[in-house]
């Protein structure tokens, strides 16, 4: 018997009222990068707002909103997930957690669910991640591998996971 995690995440559809949280979450994913640039706070804020709006517009134009969910733990938003299941794949557009919820097993729990969904549908999970993103370690542990033919000069890696032949497990190492 396994011990349940100390949290029970719940996914719920994103609403316009979630915009402030989503901006805070986005900004938290860029903290290290911005700290290295040494921008004054007002300039950093403006940069983040412009980048956040650009990402939000791009995702909204390209991906169906049905896959965009807020991740809550005990009724409190702690992250977001945007996944797009198709007959050919499950595309993980974005998954992000607040810093206070990273490294505690929540990402693993959510990724296991996505992998189980893909295994049942007999399709791969695909995603893009920046080469310097700490989440790359999570994806690697979960059996994601680079898609052949990727652009070695791109800051992004395209990764793919496929269920083991005849199995539906995630193969987490």
Short mmCIF file of C-alpha atoms in Angstrom, two decimals:
data_model
loop_
_atom_site.label_atom_id
_atom_site.label_comp_id
_atom_site.label_asym_id
_atom_site.label_seq_id
_atom_site.Cartn_x
_atom_site.Cartn_y
_atom_site.Cartn_z
CA UNK A 1 0.00 0.00 0.00
CA UNK A 2 1.37 3.41 -0.94
CA UNK A 3 1.03 6.55 1.11
CA UNK A 4 -1.14 9.16 -0.58
CA UNK A 5 0.54 12.49 -1.27
CA UNK A 6 0.00 15.21 1.34
CA UNK A 7 -2.05 17.14 -1.23
CA UNK A 8 -4.94 16.43 -3.52
CA UNK A 9 -4.70 18.66 -6.58
CA UNK A 10 -7.84 19.66 -8.37
CA UNK A 11 -7.99 20.98 -11.92
CA UNK A 12 -10.64 23.51 -12.78
CA UNK A 13 -11.25 25.59 -15.91
CA UNK A 14 -9.47 28.94 -16.05
CA UNK A 15 -11.76 32.00 -15.87
CA UNK A 16 -11.06 35.68 -16.60
CA UNK A 17 -10.93 36.23 -12.83
CA UNK A 18 -7.76 34.11 -12.73
CA UNK A 19 -5.71 36.57 -14.78
CA UNK A 20 -3.91 38.18 -11.81
CA UNK A 21 -2.88 34.77 -10.49
CA UNK A 22 -1.77 33.63 -13.94
CA UNK A 23 0.42 36.72 -14.28
CA UNK A 24 1.98 36.07 -10.85
CA UNK A 25 2.60 32.45 -11.85
CA UNK A 26 4.14 33.50 -15.18
CA UNK A 27 6.39 36.03 -13.44
CA UNK A 28 7.56 33.33 -11.01
CA UNK A 29 8.78 31.23 -13.94
CA UNK A 30 10.99 34.09 -15.14
CA UNK A 31 12.47 35.20 -11.76
CA UNK A 32 15.96 33.77 -12.24
CA UNK A 33 16.24 35.06 -15.78
CA UNK A 34 15.20 38.58 -14.79
CA UNK A 35 17.45 38.61 -11.73
CA UNK A 36 20.42 37.89 -14.00
CA UNK A 37 19.50 40.87 -16.18
CA UNK A 38 19.44 43.26 -13.24
CA UNK A 39 16.52 45.32 -14.54
CA UNK A 40 15.02 47.97 -12.27
CA UNK A 41 11.74 46.71 -10.73
CA UNK A 42 9.47 48.94 -12.84
CA UNK A 43 11.19 47.90 -16.06
CA UNK A 44 11.09 44.22 -15.06
CA UNK A 45 7.35 44.53 -14.30
CA UNK A 46 6.66 46.12 -17.69
CA UNK A 47 8.72 43.47 -19.49
CA UNK A 48 6.90 40.66 -17.70
CA UNK A 49 3.46 42.12 -18.43
CA UNK A 50 4.23 42.48 -22.14
CA UNK A 51 5.65 38.95 -22.33
CA UNK A 52 2.74 37.48 -20.34
CA UNK A 53 0.17 39.15 -22.61
CA UNK A 54 2.01 37.95 -25.72
CA UNK A 55 2.06 34.37 -24.43
CA UNK A 56 -1.60 34.53 -23.38
CA UNK A 57 -2.69 35.83 -26.79
CA UNK A 58 -0.58 33.24 -28.63
CA UNK A 59 -1.89 30.31 -26.57
CA UNK A 60 -5.52 31.51 -26.80
CA UNK A 61 -5.25 31.84 -30.58
CA UNK A 62 -3.55 28.48 -31.10
CA UNK A 63 -5.01 26.08 -28.51
CA UNK A 64 -8.56 25.24 -27.39
CA UNK A 65 -9.42 26.77 -24.03
CA UNK A 66 -10.97 23.50 -22.79
CA UNK A 67 -7.51 22.21 -21.95
CA UNK A 68 -6.51 25.24 -19.88
CA UNK A 69 -6.90 24.48 -16.18
CA UNK A 70 -5.92 26.03 -12.90
CA UNK A 71 -4.25 23.63 -10.47
CA UNK A 72 -5.60 24.04 -6.95
CA UNK A 73 -4.53 22.46 -3.68
CA UNK A 74 -6.95 22.85 -0.77
CA UNK A 75 -8.93 25.34 -2.86
CA UNK A 76 -5.92 27.62 -3.42
CA UNK A 77 -4.43 28.16 -6.90
CA UNK A 78 -0.87 26.83 -7.10
CA UNK A 79 -0.32 26.42 -10.84
CA UNK A 80 -1.73 25.84 -14.26
CA UNK A 81 -1.83 23.14 -16.86
CA UNK A 82 -2.72 23.48 -20.52
CA UNK A 83 -3.00 20.21 -22.37
CA UNK A 84 -4.48 19.44 -25.76
CA UNK A 85 -5.47 15.83 -26.41
CA UNK A 86 -5.83 14.91 -30.08
CA UNK A 87 -6.20 11.56 -31.85
CA UNK A 88 -2.44 11.65 -32.55
CA UNK A 89 -0.98 12.94 -29.26
CA UNK A 90 -1.47 14.65 -25.94
CA UNK A 91 0.24 18.01 -26.27
CA UNK A 92 1.33 19.51 -22.96
CA UNK A 93 1.35 23.18 -23.91
CA UNK A 94 2.28 24.42 -20.45
CA UNK A 95 2.52 23.23 -16.88
CA UNK A 96 3.76 25.60 -14.20
CA UNK A 97 3.69 25.63 -10.42
CA UNK A 98 4.37 28.39 -7.93
CA UNK A 99 7.88 28.10 -6.44
CA UNK A 100 6.39 27.04 -3.07
CA UNK A 101 4.87 23.97 -4.74
CA UNK A 102 7.81 22.87 -6.87
CA UNK A 103 9.93 19.88 -5.89
CA UNK A 104 7.25 18.37 -3.63
CA UNK A 105 5.87 15.70 -5.96
CA UNK A 106 2.93 17.67 -7.36
CA UNK A 107 4.44 17.92 -10.84
CA UNK A 108 5.12 14.18 -10.80
CA UNK A 109 1.53 13.44 -9.78
CA UNK A 110 0.13 15.64 -12.56
CA UNK A 111 2.55 14.29 -15.17
CA UNK A 112 1.68 10.71 -14.19
CA UNK A 113 -1.97 11.51 -14.90
CA UNK A 114 -1.16 12.93 -18.33
CA UNK A 115 1.00 9.91 -19.16
CA UNK A 116 -1.73 7.52 -18.04
CA UNK A 117 -4.24 9.38 -20.25
CA UNK A 118 -1.89 9.10 -23.24
CA UNK A 119 -1.17 5.43 -22.56
CA UNK A 120 -4.89 4.63 -22.51
CA UNK A 121 -5.31 6.46 -25.82
CA UNK A 122 -2.12 4.81 -27.18
CA UNK A 123 -0.63 8.15 -28.19
CA UNK A 124 2.56 9.96 -27.19
CA UNK A 125 2.82 12.99 -24.91
CA UNK A 126 4.70 15.87 -26.52
CA UNK A 127 5.93 19.14 -25.08
CA UNK A 128 8.49 21.90 -25.55
CA UNK A 129 10.79 23.05 -22.76
CA UNK A 130 13.66 25.50 -22.66
CA UNK A 131 17.03 23.81 -22.40
CA UNK A 132 17.79 25.58 -19.12
CA UNK A 133 14.42 24.89 -17.46
CA UNK A 134 14.78 22.90 -14.20
CA UNK A 135 11.61 20.98 -15.20
CA UNK A 136 13.71 19.26 -17.87
CA UNK A 137 14.98 16.95 -15.09
CA UNK A 138 11.38 16.02 -14.23
CA UNK A 139 10.58 15.18 -17.84
CA UNK A 140 13.77 13.15 -18.24
CA UNK A 141 12.99 11.16 -15.07
CA UNK A 142 9.58 10.41 -16.56
CA UNK A 143 11.07 8.94 -19.73
CA UNK A 144 10.71 11.90 -22.09
CA UNK A 145 13.30 11.96 -24.85
CA UNK A 146 14.19 14.55 -27.50
CA UNK A 147 12.28 14.27 -30.77
CA UNK A 148 14.78 13.45 -33.53
CA UNK A 149 15.54 16.22 -35.99
CA UNK A 150 15.18 19.07 -33.54
CA UNK A 151 17.01 22.34 -34.11
CA UNK A 152 20.19 22.19 -31.99
CA UNK A 153 20.41 26.01 -32.00
CA UNK A 154 16.88 26.51 -30.64
CA UNK A 155 16.53 27.43 -26.96
CA UNK A 156 13.68 24.88 -26.86
CA UNK A 157 13.75 21.11 -26.86
CA UNK A 158 10.82 19.15 -28.23
CA UNK A 159 10.33 16.10 -26.02
CA UNK A 160 8.17 13.03 -26.40
CA UNK A 161 7.06 10.21 -24.14
CA UNK A 162 5.54 6.94 -25.28
CA UNK A 163 4.11 4.24 -23.05
CA UNK A 164 6.24 1.10 -22.92
CA UNK A 165 5.05 -1.58 -25.37
CA UNK A 166 2.22 -3.54 -23.83
CA UNK A 167 2.15 -1.34 -20.76
CA UNK A 168 0.41 1.69 -19.46
CA UNK A 169 2.87 2.66 -16.76
CA UNK A 170 4.80 5.87 -16.73
CA UNK A 171 8.16 4.21 -16.27
CA UNK A 172 9.27 6.87 -13.77
CA UNK A 173 12.84 6.29 -12.70
#
